[in-house]
Amino acid sequence: KQWYQRRVRGAIAGRSQQKLKELKQKLILINKSCELLEIFVGSIDDVDSLDSIISQTKVVIGAAGPFTLYGSPIIESCLRVKTDYCDITGESNWVRKMIDLHNEEAVKNNVLIIPMCGFDCVPSDLGTFMVVRHIQETLHKEVGEVKSFYSLKSTGMSGGTAATILLSASKPSKSVFNEYYLNPIDQKPQNPKKRALVGFKYDGDIKSWISPFVMAPLNTQVVNRSSQLCNPPYGHNFTYFEAQKSRSFLKAFLGFIPFLFLGFLFLRPLRWLFSKLVPSPGNGPSDDRKKGGYTATIIGKTSPVSNVQAVGTVKGIGGAYYSTGVMSTESALCMVVSREILPKQGGVYTPASALGNILLQRLRNANMTFTVETKEGKK
């Protein structure tokens, strides 16, 4: 409803005009206003066609991964023609590379580059931002530990996600376990404490068994980057932890098994087996809106710990994939209609640090749940 008010013109772009036409017809069945969508045909291998397309836009949403393979030329084009950019990547190695290569130029050219504006990593990033601001501005206290617990109702994996996992597993990197990997170079802790969950346990704050959440390593890196880039920052006592919530010990144990399997995908035979079990790129769950779902409960403590805490709830529209479409589109619209009042202008940022309360309100208006309240906690 917010997108199609004839204030904003949209387009879809790709290599195949026929496939783009087919996609447009599918979108029209969902919303007749998609008849207004334009079609641009081009390729990342053709710099002139890419610049021609991107120069006609105010914001580009990168939606084709793995971004390690396909994302860099689009960002480079955005910088050349001074067009803002966001995407749905979940590849921290690639994002680190984009920060190192392009942040200075993005600042100079006043171009916003905001990766990870989908399920990777808006619920954790913006949810933590919401809870932190509640502690700082409503409780008037310093922020301590923040913990996120996810409950998921999955409809399966998309081919794009599977391709990204396989590519990452073929070139394993220790950086995935570095919780401060995306932090500004001069703002990384000297002796960081590792907080990632490597097994399963009972957590007294959420009063539930928990197991590792596959998104936790990436979400933690992004939240920690936001903790330094947001103004004001989250404070020197801020720490972040994330896990998946389970209803019982048995479900926590069973939830740990897929995580263990993914940890061994660096072995070629397992990658081959995995590739046979998942969809090919371009395919994925079609019933994600109706059958999928997720809820994140985010508990924020004060520093020093007091008898009050902030408890946030983030709930998507449908599952992770459908919500990704909503979150990435609303992120782009922040840059289209609210560019001059955004917290940040040019540079490579996180969703929370660049879009903050403006994105938070847009997602609430789009029927996503972002709520926070004060509750009694334990010292």
CSV table of C-alpha atoms in Angstrom, one decimal:
chain,number,residue,atom,x,y,z
A,1,LYS,CA,0.0,0.0,0.0
A,2,GLN,CA,2.8,2.4,0.8
A,3,TRP,CA,4.8,1.5,-2.4
A,4,TYR,CA,2.0,2.1,-4.9
A,5,GLN,CA,0.8,5.6,-4.3
A,6,ARG,CA,2.0,6.8,-7.7
A,7,ARG,CA,4.6,8.8,-5.8
A,8,VAL,CA,7.2,6.2,-6.6
A,9,ARG,CA,7.9,4.5,-9.8
A,10,GLY,CA,9.4,1.0,-9.8
A,11,ALA,CA,11.2,-1.3,-12.2
A,12,ILE,CA,12.6,-4.8,-12.3
A,13,ALA,CA,15.9,-5.5,-14.0
A,14,GLY,CA,17.8,-8.6,-15.2
A,15,ARG,CA,19.4,-10.4,-18.1
A,16,SER,CA,16.3,-12.1,-19.7
A,17,GLN,CA,13.4,-9.9,-20.9
A,18,GLN,CA,11.2,-13.0,-21.1
A,19,LYS,CA,11.8,-14.0,-17.5
A,20,LEU,CA,11.2,-10.5,-16.4
A,21,LYS,CA,7.9,-10.4,-18.2
A,22,GLU,CA,6.9,-13.7,-16.6
A,23,LEU,CA,7.9,-12.3,-13.2
A,24,LYS,CA,5.9,-9.1,-13.8
A,25,GLN,CA,2.8,-11.2,-14.6
A,26,LYS,CA,3.1,-13.1,-11.3
A,27,LEU,CA,3.5,-9.8,-9.4
A,28,ILE,CA,0.3,-8.4,-11.2
A,29,LEU,CA,-1.6,-11.4,-9.8
A,30,ILE,CA,-0.6,-10.3,-6.3
A,31,ASN,CA,-1.1,-6.6,-6.8
A,32,LYS,CA,-2.6,-5.1,-10.0
A,33,SER,CA,-0.5,-1.9,-9.4
A,34,CYS,CA,2.5,-3.9,-10.5
A,35,GLU,CA,1.2,-3.2,-14.1
A,36,LEU,CA,3.1,0.1,-13.6
A,37,LEU,CA,6.5,-1.7,-13.2
A,38,GLU,CA,9.0,-1.0,-15.9
A,39,ILE,CA,11.4,-3.6,-17.3
A,40,PHE,CA,15.1,-3.0,-17.7
A,41,VAL,CA,17.3,-5.5,-19.5
A,42,GLY,CA,21.0,-5.6,-18.8
A,43,SER,CA,24.0,-7.6,-17.5
A,44,ILE,CA,26.7,-7.1,-14.9
A,45,ASP,CA,29.1,-8.1,-17.6
A,46,ASP,CA,28.1,-5.1,-19.7
A,47,VAL,CA,29.2,-2.0,-17.8
A,48,ASP,CA,27.5,0.4,-20.2
A,49,SER,CA,24.1,-1.3,-19.9
A,50,LEU,CA,24.4,-1.5,-16.1
A,51,ASP,CA,25.3,2.2,-15.8
A,52,SER,CA,22.4,3.1,-18.1
A,53,ILE,CA,19.9,1.2,-16.0
A,54,ILE,CA,21.1,2.3,-12.6
A,55,SER,CA,21.5,6.0,-13.7
A,56,GLN,CA,17.7,6.0,-14.2
A,57,THR,CA,17.0,5.1,-10.6
A,58,LYS,CA,17.3,6.7,-7.2
A,59,VAL,CA,17.7,3.4,-5.3
A,60,VAL,CA,18.7,-0.2,-6.4
A,61,ILE,CA,17.6,-3.3,-4.5
A,62,GLY,CA,20.1,-6.1,-5.0
A,63,ALA,CA,18.2,-9.3,-4.9
A,64,ALA,CA,20.3,-11.8,-6.9
A,65,GLY,CA,23.0,-13.9,-5.0
A,66,PRO,CA,25.4,-15.2,-4.2
A,67,PHE,CA,26.6,-11.6,-3.9
A,68,THR,CA,30.2,-12.7,-3.9
A,69,LEU,CA,29.6,-13.6,-7.5
A,70,TYR,CA,27.1,-11.0,-8.7
A,71,GLY,CA,26.9,-8.1,-6.3
A,72,SER,CA,30.2,-6.1,-6.7
A,73,PRO,CA,29.6,-4.7,-10.2
A,74,ILE,CA,26.2,-3.3,-9.1
A,75,ILE,CA,27.7,-1.4,-6.2
A,76,GLU,CA,30.5,-0.2,-8.4
A,77,SER,CA,28.0,1.1,-10.9
A,78,CYS,CA,25.9,2.8,-8.1
A,79,LEU,CA,29.1,4.6,-7.0
A,80,ARG,CA,29.8,5.8,-10.6
A,81,VAL,CA,26.3,7.2,-11.2
A,82,LYS,CA,25.6,8.2,-7.6
A,83,THR,CA,22.6,6.0,-6.9
A,84,ASP,CA,21.8,4.6,-3.5
A,85,TYR,CA,21.8,0.9,-2.9
A,86,CYS,CA,20.5,-1.8,-0.5
A,87,ASP,CA,20.3,-5.6,-0.8
A,88,ILE,CA,19.4,-8.9,0.9
A,89,THR,CA,22.8,-10.5,1.2
A,90,GLY,CA,23.9,-12.6,4.1
A,91,GLU,CA,27.6,-12.9,3.1
A,92,SER,CA,29.7,-11.1,5.7
A,93,ASN,CA,33.0,-11.7,3.8
A,94,TRP,CA,31.7,-9.9,0.8
A,95,VAL,CA,30.2,-7.1,2.9
A,96,ARG,CA,33.6,-6.6,4.7
A,97,LYS,CA,35.2,-6.4,1.3
A,98,MET,CA,32.7,-3.8,0.1
A,99,ILE,CA,33.3,-1.7,3.3
A,100,ASP,CA,37.1,-1.8,2.8
A,101,LEU,CA,36.9,-1.1,-0.9
A,102,HIS,CA,34.1,1.4,-1.2
A,103,ASN,CA,33.2,3.2,2.1
A,104,GLU,CA,35.5,6.1,1.5
A,105,GLU,CA,34.2,6.6,-2.1
A,106,ALA,CA,30.6,6.3,-0.9
A,107,VAL,CA,31.1,9.0,1.7
A,108,LYS,CA,32.8,11.3,-0.8
A,109,ASN,CA,30.0,10.7,-3.4
A,110,ASN,CA,27.2,10.9,-0.9
A,111,VAL,CA,26.0,7.4,-1.9
A,112,LEU,CA,24.3,5.2,0.7
A,113,ILE,CA,25.3,1.5,0.5
A,114,ILE,CA,23.2,-0.6,2.9
A,115,PRO,CA,23.7,-4.4,2.7
A,116,MET,CA,21.6,-7.0,4.6
A,117,CYS,CA,18.2,-5.3,4.5
A,118,GLY,CA,16.2,-8.6,4.5
A,119,PHE,CA,15.7,-11.3,7.1
A,120,ASP,CA,19.5,-11.1,7.1
A,121,CYS,CA,19.7,-9.0,9.3
A,122,VAL,CA,16.8,-6.4,9.9
A,123,PRO,CA,14.9,-8.3,12.6
A,124,SER,CA,18.0,-8.6,14.8
A,125,ASP,CA,19.6,-5.3,13.9
A,126,LEU,CA,16.5,-3.1,14.1
A,127,GLY,CA,15.0,-5.0,17.0
A,128,THR,CA,18.2,-4.5,19.0
A,129,PHE,CA,18.2,-0.8,18.0
A,130,MET,CA,14.6,-0.5,19.3
A,131,VAL,CA,15.4,-2.2,22.7
A,132,VAL,CA,18.7,-0.2,23.2
A,133,ARG,CA,16.9,3.1,22.5
A,134,HIS,CA,14.2,2.1,25.0
A,135,ILE,CA,16.8,1.5,27.7
A,136,GLN,CA,18.7,4.8,26.9
A,137,GLU,CA,15.7,7.1,26.3
A,138,THR,CA,12.9,5.7,28.4
A,139,LEU,CA,14.7,4.0,31.3
A,140,HIS,CA,17.5,6.5,31.1
A,141,LYS,CA,20.1,3.8,31.9
A,142,GLU,CA,23.3,2.4,30.3
A,143,VAL,CA,22.9,-0.6,28.1
A,144,GLY,CA,24.3,-4.0,29.1
A,145,GLU,CA,23.6,-7.4,27.7
A,146,VAL,CA,21.0,-7.9,24.9
A,147,LYS,CA,19.8,-11.4,24.0
A,148,SER,CA,17.7,-12.4,21.0
A,149,PHE,CA,15.7,-15.6,20.9
A,150,TYR,CA,14.1,-16.8,17.7
A,151,SER,CA,11.1,-19.1,17.2
A,152,LEU,CA,10.7,-20.2,13.6
A,153,LYS,CA,8.1,-21.8,11.3
A,154,SER,CA,10.1,-22.5,8.2
A,155,THR,CA,8.7,-23.4,4.7
A,156,GLY,CA,12.1,-24.5,3.4
A,157,MET,CA,15.1,-23.0,1.7
A,158,SER,CA,15.4,-21.1,-1.5
A,159,GLY,CA,17.8,-22.0,-4.3
A,160,GLY,CA,19.6,-18.7,-3.8
A,161,THR,CA,20.2,-19.3,-0.1
A,162,ALA,CA,21.4,-22.8,-0.9
A,163,ALA,CA,23.8,-21.6,-3.5
A,164,THR,CA,25.3,-19.0,-1.1
A,165,ILE,CA,25.7,-21.7,1.6
A,166,LEU,CA,27.5,-24.0,-0.8
A,167,LEU,CA,29.8,-21.3,-2.1
A,168,SER,CA,30.7,-20.2,1.4
A,169,ALA,CA,31.3,-23.8,2.5
A,170,SER,CA,33.6,-24.4,-0.5
A,171,LYS,CA,35.8,-21.5,0.8
A,172,PRO,CA,35.5,-21.8,4.6
A,173,SER,CA,36.7,-18.7,6.6
A,174,LYS,CA,37.4,-18.3,10.3
A,175,SER,CA,35.9,-14.8,10.0
A,176,VAL,CA,32.4,-16.2,10.3
A,177,PHE,CA,33.2,-16.8,14.0
A,178,ASN,CA,34.6,-13.3,14.6
A,179,GLU,CA,31.7,-11.5,16.3
A,180,TYR,CA,33.4,-8.1,15.6
A,181,TYR,CA,34.4,-8.8,12.0
A,182,LEU,CA,32.3,-6.0,10.5
A,183,ASN,CA,33.1,-3.4,13.2
A,184,PRO,CA,35.0,-0.3,12.1
A,185,ILE,CA,38.7,-1.2,12.1
A,186,ASP,CA,39.5,1.3,14.9
A,187,GLN,CA,36.6,0.2,17.0
A,188,LYS,CA,37.2,-3.5,17.6
A,189,PRO,CA,37.7,-4.8,21.1
A,190,GLN,CA,41.3,-5.7,22.1
A,191,ASN,CA,40.3,-8.9,23.9
A,192,PRO,CA,36.8,-9.8,22.8
A,193,LYS,CA,34.8,-12.4,24.7
A,194,LYS,CA,33.3,-15.1,22.5
A,195,ARG,CA,29.6,-15.5,23.3
A,196,ALA,CA,28.3,-17.7,20.5
A,197,LEU,CA,26.3,-20.8,21.5
A,198,VAL,CA,28.0,-24.0,20.4
A,199,GLY,CA,25.7,-26.5,22.0
A,200,PHE,CA,22.3,-26.4,23.6
A,201,LYS,CA,21.3,-25.3,27.1
A,202,TYR,CA,18.5,-23.9,29.3
A,203,ASP,CA,18.4,-20.1,29.5
A,204,GLY,CA,16.9,-18.5,32.6
A,205,ASP,CA,16.1,-15.2,30.9
A,206,ILE,CA,13.8,-16.7,28.3
A,207,LYS,CA,12.9,-19.6,30.5
A,208,SER,CA,13.4,-22.1,27.7
A,209,TRP,CA,15.8,-24.5,26.2
A,210,ILE,CA,17.9,-22.9,23.4
A,211,SER,CA,20.1,-24.2,20.6
A,212,PRO,CA,22.4,-22.4,18.0
A,213,PHE,CA,20.5,-20.3,15.4
A,214,VAL,CA,22.0,-20.5,11.9
A,215,MET,CA,21.7,-16.8,11.5
A,216,ALA,CA,23.3,-15.9,14.8
A,217,PRO,CA,27.0,-15.5,13.6
A,218,LEU,CA,26.0,-13.0,10.9
A,219,ASN,CA,23.3,-11.2,12.9
A,220,THR,CA,25.8,-10.7,15.8
A,221,GLN,CA,28.4,-9.2,13.4
A,222,VAL,CA,25.9,-6.7,12.1
A,223,VAL,CA,24.5,-5.8,15.5
A,224,ASN,CA,28.0,-5.2,16.8
A,225,ARG,CA,28.7,-2.9,13.8
A,226,SER,CA,25.5,-1.0,14.4
A,227,SER,CA,26.5,-0.6,18.1
A,228,GLN,CA,29.4,1.6,17.0
A,229,LEU,CA,27.9,3.4,14.0
A,230,CYS,CA,24.6,4.4,15.6
A,231,ASN,CA,24.5,7.9,17.1
A,232,PRO,CA,24.6,7.7,20.0
A,233,PRO,CA,26.4,4.3,20.2
A,234,TYR,CA,25.1,1.5,22.4
A,235,GLY,CA,27.8,2.0,25.0
A,236,HIS,CA,31.0,0.3,26.1
A,237,ASN,CA,29.1,-2.3,28.3
A,238,PHE,CA,26.9,-3.5,25.4
A,239,THR,CA,27.1,-7.2,24.4
A,240,TYR,CA,24.9,-9.3,22.1
A,241,PHE,CA,23.9,-12.9,22.1
A,242,GLU,CA,21.5,-14.8,19.8
A,243,ALA,CA,20.0,-18.3,19.8
A,244,GLN,CA,17.0,-20.3,18.7
A,245,LYS,CA,14.3,-21.0,21.3
A,246,SER,CA,12.9,-24.5,21.7
A,247,ARG,CA,9.9,-25.9,23.7
A,248,SER,CA,11.8,-28.8,25.2
A,249,PHE,CA,15.2,-30.4,25.7
A,250,LEU,CA,14.5,-32.8,22.9
A,251,LYS,CA,13.6,-30.1,20.4
A,252,ALA,CA,16.7,-28.2,21.4
A,253,PHE,CA,18.8,-31.3,20.7
A,254,LEU,CA,17.1,-31.9,17.3
A,255,GLY,CA,17.5,-28.2,16.4
A,256,PHE,CA,21.3,-28.6,17.0
A,257,ILE,CA,21.6,-31.4,14.4
A,258,PRO,CA,21.1,-29.3,11.2
A,259,PHE,CA,23.5,-26.7,12.6
A,260,LEU,CA,26.1,-29.5,13.1
A,261,PHE,CA,25.5,-30.7,9.5
A,262,LEU,CA,26.0,-27.2,8.1
A,263,GLY,CA,29.3,-27.0,10.1
A,264,PHE,CA,30.7,-30.0,8.1
A,265,LEU,CA,29.7,-28.7,4.6
A,266,PHE,CA,33.4,-27.9,4.0
A,267,LEU,CA,33.6,-31.7,3.1
A,268,ARG,CA,33.0,-32.1,-0.6
A,269,PRO,CA,30.8,-35.3,-0.3
A,270,LEU,CA,28.5,-33.5,2.1
A,271,ARG,CA,28.3,-30.5,-0.2
A,272,TRP,CA,27.3,-32.8,-3.1
A,273,LEU,CA,24.6,-34.4,-0.9
A,274,PHE,CA,23.3,-31.0,0.2
A,275,SER,CA,23.2,-29.8,-3.4
A,276,LYS,CA,20.9,-32.7,-4.3
A,277,LEU,CA,18.5,-32.0,-1.4
A,278,VAL,CA,17.9,-28.3,-2.0
A,279,PRO,CA,16.2,-26.2,-4.7
A,280,SER,CA,18.2,-24.8,-7.7
A,281,PRO,CA,18.8,-21.1,-7.9
A,282,GLY,CA,15.6,-19.3,-8.9
A,283,ASN,CA,13.4,-21.8,-7.1
A,284,GLY,CA,12.1,-21.9,-3.5
A,285,PRO,CA,9.1,-22.0,-1.2
A,286,SER,CA,6.0,-20.6,-2.8
A,287,ASP,CA,3.8,-20.7,0.3
A,288,ASP,CA,6.1,-18.7,2.6
A,289,ARG,CA,3.5,-15.9,3.1
A,290,LYS,CA,0.8,-18.2,4.4
A,291,LYS,CA,2.7,-21.0,6.1
A,292,GLY,CA,5.9,-19.4,7.2
A,293,GLY,CA,6.6,-17.3,10.3
A,294,TYR,CA,9.1,-16.2,12.9
A,295,THR,CA,9.1,-14.3,16.2
A,296,ALA,CA,12.2,-12.8,17.9
A,297,THR,CA,12.0,-12.0,21.6
A,298,ILE,CA,14.8,-9.5,22.5
A,299,ILE,CA,15.7,-9.0,26.1
A,300,GLY,CA,17.8,-6.0,27.0
A,301,LYS,CA,19.4,-5.5,30.4
A,302,THR,CA,20.8,-2.4,32.0
A,303,SER,CA,24.3,-1.8,33.1
A,304,PRO,CA,24.8,-2.3,36.0
A,305,VAL,CA,22.0,-4.9,36.0
A,306,SER,CA,18.9,-3.6,37.7
A,307,ASN,CA,15.4,-4.8,38.5
A,308,VAL,CA,14.0,-3.5,35.1
A,309,GLN,CA,14.7,-4.6,31.6
A,310,ALA,CA,13.4,-3.9,28.1
A,311,VAL,CA,11.7,-6.7,26.3
A,312,GLY,CA,11.1,-6.4,22.6
A,313,THR,CA,9.1,-8.5,20.1
A,314,VAL,CA,9.7,-8.7,16.4
A,315,LYS,CA,7.3,-10.6,14.2
A,316,GLY,CA,7.4,-10.8,10.4
A,317,ILE,CA,4.7,-10.9,7.8
A,318,GLY,CA,4.7,-14.6,6.8
A,319,GLY,CA,8.0,-16.3,6.7
A,320,ALA,CA,11.6,-15.1,6.3
A,321,TYR,CA,11.5,-14.9,2.5
A,322,TYR,CA,8.2,-13.0,2.2
A,323,SER,CA,9.3,-10.6,5.0
A,324,THR,CA,12.6,-10.1,3.2
A,325,GLY,CA,10.6,-8.6,0.3
A,326,VAL,CA,8.8,-6.2,2.6
A,327,MET,CA,11.9,-5.2,4.6
A,328,SER,CA,14.2,-4.6,1.6
A,329,THR,CA,11.4,-2.6,-0.2
A,330,GLU,CA,10.7,-0.5,2.8
A,331,SER,CA,14.5,0.1,3.3
A,332,ALA,CA,14.7,1.4,-0.3
A,333,LEU,CA,11.6,3.6,0.2
A,334,CYS,CA,13.4,5.2,3.2
A,335,MET,CA,16.0,6.4,0.8
A,336,VAL,CA,13.6,7.4,-1.8
A,337,VAL,CA,11.1,9.5,0.2
A,338,SER,CA,13.1,10.4,3.4
A,339,ARG,CA,16.7,10.7,2.1
A,340,GLU,CA,17.4,14.1,3.5
A,341,ILE,CA,16.4,13.3,7.1
A,342,LEU,CA,18.1,9.8,7.4
A,343,PRO,CA,20.6,9.4,10.3
A,344,LYS,CA,23.4,8.8,7.8
A,345,GLN,CA,24.1,10.1,4.3
A,346,GLY,CA,27.0,8.7,2.3
A,347,GLY,CA,28.9,5.5,3.2
A,348,VAL,CA,28.5,1.7,3.8
A,349,TYR,CA,26.2,1.2,6.8
A,350,THR,CA,23.9,-1.2,8.5
A,351,PRO,CA,20.1,-0.9,8.4
A,352,ALA,CA,19.8,0.3,12.0
A,353,SER,CA,22.6,2.9,11.7
A,354,ALA,CA,21.5,4.3,8.4
A,355,LEU,CA,17.7,4.1,8.6
A,356,GLY,CA,17.0,3.8,12.3
A,357,ASN,CA,13.6,5.0,13.5
A,358,ILE,CA,12.4,5.9,10.0
A,359,LEU,CA,12.6,2.2,8.8
A,360,LEU,CA,11.2,1.1,12.2
A,361,GLN,CA,8.1,3.1,11.6
A,362,ARG,CA,7.7,2.1,8.0
A,363,LEU,CA,7.8,-1.6,8.9
A,364,ARG,CA,5.2,-1.0,11.7
A,365,ASN,CA,3.0,0.7,9.1
A,366,ALA,CA,3.6,-2.3,6.8
A,367,ASN,CA,2.1,-4.6,9.5
A,368,MET,CA,5.3,-6.0,10.9
A,369,THR,CA,5.5,-6.2,14.7
A,370,PHE,CA,8.1,-4.2,16.5
A,371,THR,CA,7.1,-3.6,20.1
A,372,VAL,CA,9.1,-3.0,23.3
A,373,GLU,CA,8.0,-2.7,26.9
A,374,THR,CA,9.6,-2.4,30.3
A,375,LYS,CA,9.4,-5.5,32.5
A,376,GLU,CA,10.8,-6.5,35.9
A,377,GLY,CA,14.0,-8.4,35.6
A,378,LYS,CA,16.3,-10.2,37.9
A,379,LYS,CA,19.6,-8.9,39.2
